[in-house]
Coordinates of C-alpha atoms in Angstrom, one line a residue:
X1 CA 205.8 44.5 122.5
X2 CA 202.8 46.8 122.8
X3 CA 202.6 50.0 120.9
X4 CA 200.7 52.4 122.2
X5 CA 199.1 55.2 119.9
X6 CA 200.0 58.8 121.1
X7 CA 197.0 61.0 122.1
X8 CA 196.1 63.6 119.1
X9 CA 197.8 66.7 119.3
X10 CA 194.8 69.9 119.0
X11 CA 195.0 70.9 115.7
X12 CA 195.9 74.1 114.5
X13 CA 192.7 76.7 113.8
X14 CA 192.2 77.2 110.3
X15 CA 193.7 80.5 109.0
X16 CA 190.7 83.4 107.7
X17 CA 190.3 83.3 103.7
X18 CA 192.3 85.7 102.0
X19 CA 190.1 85.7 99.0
X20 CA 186.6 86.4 98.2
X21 CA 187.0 82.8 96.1
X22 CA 188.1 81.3 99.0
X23 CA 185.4 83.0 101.3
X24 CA 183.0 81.6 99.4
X25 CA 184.1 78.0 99.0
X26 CA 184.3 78.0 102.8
X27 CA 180.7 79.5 103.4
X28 CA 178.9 76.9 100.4
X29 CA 178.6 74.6 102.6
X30 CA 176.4 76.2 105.2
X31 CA 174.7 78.4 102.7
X32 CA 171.0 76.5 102.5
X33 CA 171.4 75.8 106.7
X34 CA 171.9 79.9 106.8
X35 CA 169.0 80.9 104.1
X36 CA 167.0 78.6 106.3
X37 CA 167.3 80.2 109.4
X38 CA 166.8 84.2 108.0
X39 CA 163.6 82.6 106.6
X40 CA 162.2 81.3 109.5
X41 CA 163.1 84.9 111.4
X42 CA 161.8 86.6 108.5
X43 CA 158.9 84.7 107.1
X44 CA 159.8 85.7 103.5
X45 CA 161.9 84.1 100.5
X46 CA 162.9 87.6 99.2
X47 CA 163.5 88.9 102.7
X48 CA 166.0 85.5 103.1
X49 CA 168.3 86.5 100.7
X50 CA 168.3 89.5 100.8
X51 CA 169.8 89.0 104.5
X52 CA 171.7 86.3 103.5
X53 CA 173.7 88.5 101.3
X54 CA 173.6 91.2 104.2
X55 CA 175.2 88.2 106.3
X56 CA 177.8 87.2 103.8
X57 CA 179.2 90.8 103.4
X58 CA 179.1 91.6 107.2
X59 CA 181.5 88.0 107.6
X60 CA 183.6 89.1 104.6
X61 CA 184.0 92.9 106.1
X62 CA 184.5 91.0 110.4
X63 CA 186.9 88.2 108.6
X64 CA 190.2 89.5 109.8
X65 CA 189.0 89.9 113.2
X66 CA 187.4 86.1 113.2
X67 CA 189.7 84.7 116.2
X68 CA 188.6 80.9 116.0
X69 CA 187.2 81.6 119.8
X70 CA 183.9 79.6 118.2
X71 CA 183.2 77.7 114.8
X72 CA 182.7 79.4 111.6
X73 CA 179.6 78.0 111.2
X74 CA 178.6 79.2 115.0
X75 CA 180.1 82.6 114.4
X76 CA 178.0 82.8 111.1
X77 CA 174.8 82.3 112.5
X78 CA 175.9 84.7 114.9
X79 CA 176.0 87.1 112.3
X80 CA 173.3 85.9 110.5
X81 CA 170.8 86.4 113.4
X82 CA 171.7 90.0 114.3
X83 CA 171.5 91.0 110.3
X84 CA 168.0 89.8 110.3
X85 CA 167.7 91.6 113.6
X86 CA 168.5 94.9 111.9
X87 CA 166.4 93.8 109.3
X88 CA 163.2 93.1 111.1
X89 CA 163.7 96.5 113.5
X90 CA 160.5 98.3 113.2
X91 CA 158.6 95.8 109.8
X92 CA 155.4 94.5 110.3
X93 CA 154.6 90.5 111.0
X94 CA 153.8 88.3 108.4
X95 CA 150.6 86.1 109.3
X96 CA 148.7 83.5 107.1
X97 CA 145.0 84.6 107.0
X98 CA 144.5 82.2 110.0
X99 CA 146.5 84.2 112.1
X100 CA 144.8 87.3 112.3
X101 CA 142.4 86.8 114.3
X102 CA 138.8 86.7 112.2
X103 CA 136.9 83.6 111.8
X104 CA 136.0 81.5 108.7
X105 CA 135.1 83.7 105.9
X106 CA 131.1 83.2 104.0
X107 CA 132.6 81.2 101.0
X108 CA 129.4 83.4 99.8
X109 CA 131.0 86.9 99.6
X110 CA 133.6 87.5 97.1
X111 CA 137.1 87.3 98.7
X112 CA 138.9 90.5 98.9
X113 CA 142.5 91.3 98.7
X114 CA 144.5 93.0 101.0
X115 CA 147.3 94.3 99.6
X116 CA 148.7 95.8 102.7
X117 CA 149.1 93.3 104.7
X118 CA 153.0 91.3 104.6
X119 CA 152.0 88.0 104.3
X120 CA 154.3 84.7 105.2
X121 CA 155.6 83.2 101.8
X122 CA 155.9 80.0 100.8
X123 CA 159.9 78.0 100.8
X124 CA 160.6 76.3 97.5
X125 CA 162.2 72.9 98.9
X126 CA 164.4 73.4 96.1
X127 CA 166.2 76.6 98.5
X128 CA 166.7 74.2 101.2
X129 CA 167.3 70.6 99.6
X130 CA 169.2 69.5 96.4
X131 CA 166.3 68.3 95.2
X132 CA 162.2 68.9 94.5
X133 CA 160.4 67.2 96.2
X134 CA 162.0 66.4 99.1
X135 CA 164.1 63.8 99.4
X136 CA 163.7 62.7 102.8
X137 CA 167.3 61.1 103.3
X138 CA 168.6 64.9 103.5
X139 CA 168.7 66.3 106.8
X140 CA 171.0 69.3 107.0
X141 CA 167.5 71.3 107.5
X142 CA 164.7 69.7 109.7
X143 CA 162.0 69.7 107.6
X144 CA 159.6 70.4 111.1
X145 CA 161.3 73.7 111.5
X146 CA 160.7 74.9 108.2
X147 CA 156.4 73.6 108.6
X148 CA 154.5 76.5 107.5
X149 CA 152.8 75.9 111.2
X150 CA 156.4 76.5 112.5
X151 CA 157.0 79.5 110.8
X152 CA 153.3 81.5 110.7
X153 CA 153.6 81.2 114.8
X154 CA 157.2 82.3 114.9
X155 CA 155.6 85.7 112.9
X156 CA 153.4 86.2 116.1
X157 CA 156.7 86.5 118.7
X158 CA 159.0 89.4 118.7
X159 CA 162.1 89.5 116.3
X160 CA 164.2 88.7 119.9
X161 CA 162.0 85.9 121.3
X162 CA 162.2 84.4 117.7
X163 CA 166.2 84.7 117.6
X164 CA 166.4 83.2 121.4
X165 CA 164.0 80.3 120.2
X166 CA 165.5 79.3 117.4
X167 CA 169.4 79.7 118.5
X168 CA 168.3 77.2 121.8
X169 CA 165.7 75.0 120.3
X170 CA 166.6 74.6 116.5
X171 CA 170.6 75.4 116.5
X172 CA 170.6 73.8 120.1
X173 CA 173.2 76.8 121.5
X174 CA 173.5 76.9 124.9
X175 CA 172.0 80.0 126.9
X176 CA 175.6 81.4 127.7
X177 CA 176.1 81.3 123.7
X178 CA 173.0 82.8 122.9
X179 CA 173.6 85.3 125.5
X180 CA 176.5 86.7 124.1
X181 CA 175.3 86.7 120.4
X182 CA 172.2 88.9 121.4
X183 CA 174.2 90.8 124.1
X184 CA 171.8 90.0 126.5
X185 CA 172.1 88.1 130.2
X186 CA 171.6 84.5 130.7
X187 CA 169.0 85.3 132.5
X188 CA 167.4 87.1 129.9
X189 CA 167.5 84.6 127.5
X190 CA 165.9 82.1 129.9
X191 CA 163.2 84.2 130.3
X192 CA 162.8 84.9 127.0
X193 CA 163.0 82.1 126.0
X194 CA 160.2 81.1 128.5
X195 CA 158.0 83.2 127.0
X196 CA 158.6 82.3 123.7
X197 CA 158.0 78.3 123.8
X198 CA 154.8 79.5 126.1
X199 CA 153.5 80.7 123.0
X200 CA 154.5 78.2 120.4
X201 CA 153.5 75.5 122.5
X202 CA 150.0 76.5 121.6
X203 CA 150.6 76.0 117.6
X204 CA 148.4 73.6 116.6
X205 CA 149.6 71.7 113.7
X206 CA 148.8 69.0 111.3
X207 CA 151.1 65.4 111.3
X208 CA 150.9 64.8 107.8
X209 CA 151.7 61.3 106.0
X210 CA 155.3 60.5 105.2
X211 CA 156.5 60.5 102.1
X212 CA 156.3 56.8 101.6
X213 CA 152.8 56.0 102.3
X214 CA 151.4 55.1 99.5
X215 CA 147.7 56.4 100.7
X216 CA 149.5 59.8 100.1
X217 CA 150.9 59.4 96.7
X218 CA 147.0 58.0 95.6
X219 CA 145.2 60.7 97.6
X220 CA 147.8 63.4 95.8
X221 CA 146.7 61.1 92.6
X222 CA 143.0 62.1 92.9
X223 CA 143.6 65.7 94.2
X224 CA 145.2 66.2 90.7
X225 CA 142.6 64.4 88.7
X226 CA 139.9 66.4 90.5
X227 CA 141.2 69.3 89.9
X228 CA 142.0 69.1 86.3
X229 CA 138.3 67.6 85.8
X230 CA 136.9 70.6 87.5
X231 CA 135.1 68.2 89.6
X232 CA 133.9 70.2 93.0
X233 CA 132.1 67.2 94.3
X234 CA 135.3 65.5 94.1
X235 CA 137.0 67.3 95.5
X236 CA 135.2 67.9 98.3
X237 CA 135.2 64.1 98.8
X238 CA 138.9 64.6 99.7
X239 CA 138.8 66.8 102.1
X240 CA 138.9 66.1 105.7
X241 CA 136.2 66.9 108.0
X242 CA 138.2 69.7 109.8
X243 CA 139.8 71.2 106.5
X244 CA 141.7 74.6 106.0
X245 CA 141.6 76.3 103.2
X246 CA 143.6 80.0 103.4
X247 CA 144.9 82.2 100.0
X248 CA 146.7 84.7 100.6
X249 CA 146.8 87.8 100.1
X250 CA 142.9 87.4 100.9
X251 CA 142.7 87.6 104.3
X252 CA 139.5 84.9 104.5
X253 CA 140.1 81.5 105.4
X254 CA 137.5 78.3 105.4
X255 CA 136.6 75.7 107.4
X256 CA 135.3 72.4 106.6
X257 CA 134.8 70.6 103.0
X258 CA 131.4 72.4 102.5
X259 CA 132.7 76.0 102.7
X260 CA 135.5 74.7 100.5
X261 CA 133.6 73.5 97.8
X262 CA 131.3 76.2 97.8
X263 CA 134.1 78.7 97.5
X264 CA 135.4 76.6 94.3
X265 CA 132.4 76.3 93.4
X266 CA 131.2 79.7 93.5
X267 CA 134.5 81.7 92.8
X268 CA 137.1 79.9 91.3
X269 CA 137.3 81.3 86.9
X270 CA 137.5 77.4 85.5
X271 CA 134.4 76.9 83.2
X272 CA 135.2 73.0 83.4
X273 CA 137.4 69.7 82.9
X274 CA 140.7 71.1 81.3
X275 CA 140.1 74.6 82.5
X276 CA 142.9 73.7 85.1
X277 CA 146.1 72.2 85.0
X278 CA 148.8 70.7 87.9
X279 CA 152.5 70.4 88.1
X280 CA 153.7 69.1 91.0
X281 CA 156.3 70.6 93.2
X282 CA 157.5 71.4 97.2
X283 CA 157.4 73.9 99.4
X284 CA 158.2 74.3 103.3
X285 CA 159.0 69.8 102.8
X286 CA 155.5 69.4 101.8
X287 CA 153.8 68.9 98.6
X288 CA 152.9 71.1 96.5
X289 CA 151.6 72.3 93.2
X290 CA 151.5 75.3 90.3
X291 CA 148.1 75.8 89.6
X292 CA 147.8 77.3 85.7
X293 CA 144.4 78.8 84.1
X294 CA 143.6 78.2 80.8
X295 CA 143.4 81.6 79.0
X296 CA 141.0 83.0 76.7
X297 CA 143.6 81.8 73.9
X298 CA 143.4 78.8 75.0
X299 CA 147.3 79.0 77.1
X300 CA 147.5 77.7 80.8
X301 CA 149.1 80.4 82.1
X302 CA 151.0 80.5 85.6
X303 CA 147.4 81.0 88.3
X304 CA 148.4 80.0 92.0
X305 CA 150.6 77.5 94.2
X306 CA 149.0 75.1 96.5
X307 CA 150.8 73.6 99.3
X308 CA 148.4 70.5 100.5
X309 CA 148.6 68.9 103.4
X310 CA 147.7 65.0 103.8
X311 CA 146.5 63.9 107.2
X312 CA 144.9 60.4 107.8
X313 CA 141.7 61.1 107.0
X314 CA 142.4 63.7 103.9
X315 CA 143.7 67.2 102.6
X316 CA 143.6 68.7 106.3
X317 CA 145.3 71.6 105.0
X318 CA 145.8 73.9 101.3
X319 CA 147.4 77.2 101.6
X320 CA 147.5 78.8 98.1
X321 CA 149.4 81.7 97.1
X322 CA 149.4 83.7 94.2
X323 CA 151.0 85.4 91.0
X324 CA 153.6 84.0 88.3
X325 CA 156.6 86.0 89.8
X326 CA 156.0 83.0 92.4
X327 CA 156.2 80.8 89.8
X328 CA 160.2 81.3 89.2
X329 CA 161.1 81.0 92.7
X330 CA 159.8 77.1 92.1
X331 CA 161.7 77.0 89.0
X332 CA 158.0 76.6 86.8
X333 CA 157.3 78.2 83.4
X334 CA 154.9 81.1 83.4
X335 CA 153.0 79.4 80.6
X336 CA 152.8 75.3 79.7
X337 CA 153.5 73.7 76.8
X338 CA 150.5 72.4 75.1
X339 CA 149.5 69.1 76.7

């Protein structure tokens, strides 16, 4: 006798929370995916959750009228997209120094801050992932799409082309889908969309050593040591041929392990080995580090984040942001223990 399994019957859609407990249990799940995706359209931490909460309270306010026509999670990023939309209507784009425009700075002249400028922010991996640093076995976020490369050339497209690129390319909607969440055509979107990869496909970006290689965890090793040593021509010894070196808010950038080290050299406030100490941490799934100053009372107190980049041939990239408000968002202390 054969038996002969009966074909699955659709199941039922599941019914809208009636609770704001409930809401939220549903939503957890999705929440880092979400945060994610407002910072890439946003360039900004701060900016992130502040939409994020925008998003929550539009889906709490549209639940009752959520039909199960798409998924919750689709229908969320829906939402999500158009609240960063509304949020990005008429604010300025938020570069890396590199960006702009200029070419490398004289690490000579003293860097100057400009304070009016909206600059990208770094991603605590911590936002994104369970843990810091990365664990690499987590995927629910592509770490590529959340490269500070990604992100700085997404500031230089239009809050729409961004949306349209990242709903097709990173979400992997279909035009039709995308269509109707922007209310645009499908034509639009093609076009738009077009445009946009026209533009990133000019990004030029850094592959930088996974994880596991061990000639990253001894090259981070002696990036440490150098630093804490105050040792310039160390330092400089790590440093790729084709280095970047970028700070914002300054708006300078350098070029090459020369102009590096002579901007260390010249400008940075240690007065020698112990002056400076590291504590490792990750931002945008790459390492990174808060940078602390020893104090005229002899404190290291919270100085700058570094987020290094480790190509085959050296550091090919440090961006370097700073203030100890920073600081918190990486979960570090403002001052460190004495060692």
């Amino acid at each position: 006798m054969t038996l002969t399994t009966p074909p699955p019957q659709p199941s039922a859609p599941d019914p809208p929370p009636t609770s704001p407990e409930e809401f939220a249990a549903r939503l957890a799940p999705m929440r880092r995916e979400i945060l994610a995706h407002c910072y890439r359209m946003t360039g900004s931490v701060h900016d992130a959750e502040d939409v994020l909460q925008e998003t929550y309270l539009r889906a709490w306010r549209a639940m009752r009228g959520f039909e199960n026509r798409s998924s919750l999670r689709t229908w969320m990023f829906r939402i999500a997209t158009n609240a960063c939309l509304t949020h990005l209507d008429g604010r300025r784009r938020r570069p890396l120094p590199t960006g702009i425009g200029a070419p490398p700075a004289d690490p000579r002249d003293e860097p100057r801050v400009d304070a009016g400028t909206p600059w990208l922010e770094p991603l605590p991996d911590a936002l994104v992932w369970s843990h810091a640093p990365a664990d690499p076995a987590e995927t629910v976020v592509d770490r590529d799409t959340v490269r500070l490369a990604f992100v700085a050339a997404l500031q230089h497209l239009t809050a729409q082309q961004r949306a349209v690129l990242l709903l097709r390319d990173v979400l992997a909607w279909s035009a039709a889908e995308v269509a109707e969440a922007l209310d645009l055509t499908v034509a639009g979107v093609n076009s738009t969309l077009q445009r946009a990869r026209a533009h990133m496909a000019n990004v030029q970006d850094v592959t930088p050593l996974e994880p596991t290689d061990p000639r990253r965890r001894q090259l981070l090793e002696r990036y440490v040591a150098a630093f804490e040593a105050y040792d310039v021509a160390a330092i400089v010894d790590l440093l790729a041929a084709d280095v970047v070196w970028e700070m914002p808010p300054y708006p300078g950038w350098y070029s090459g392990p020369a102009a590096v080290g002579e901007l260390i050299a010249t400008w940075c406030p240690a007065t020698g080995p112990g002056s400076m100490r590291l504590v490792p941490t990750a931002a945008n799934g790459l390492p990174a580090y808060g940078l602390y100053m020893r104090d005229a009372d002899g404190a290291h107190r919270a100085f700058q984040v570094q987020q290094v980049t480790v190509g085959e041939d050296g550091v090919r990239h440090v961006t370097v942001w700073f203030g100890a408000p920073l600081f918190a968002r990486f979960g570090l202390p403002e001052v460190l223990d004495p060692a």
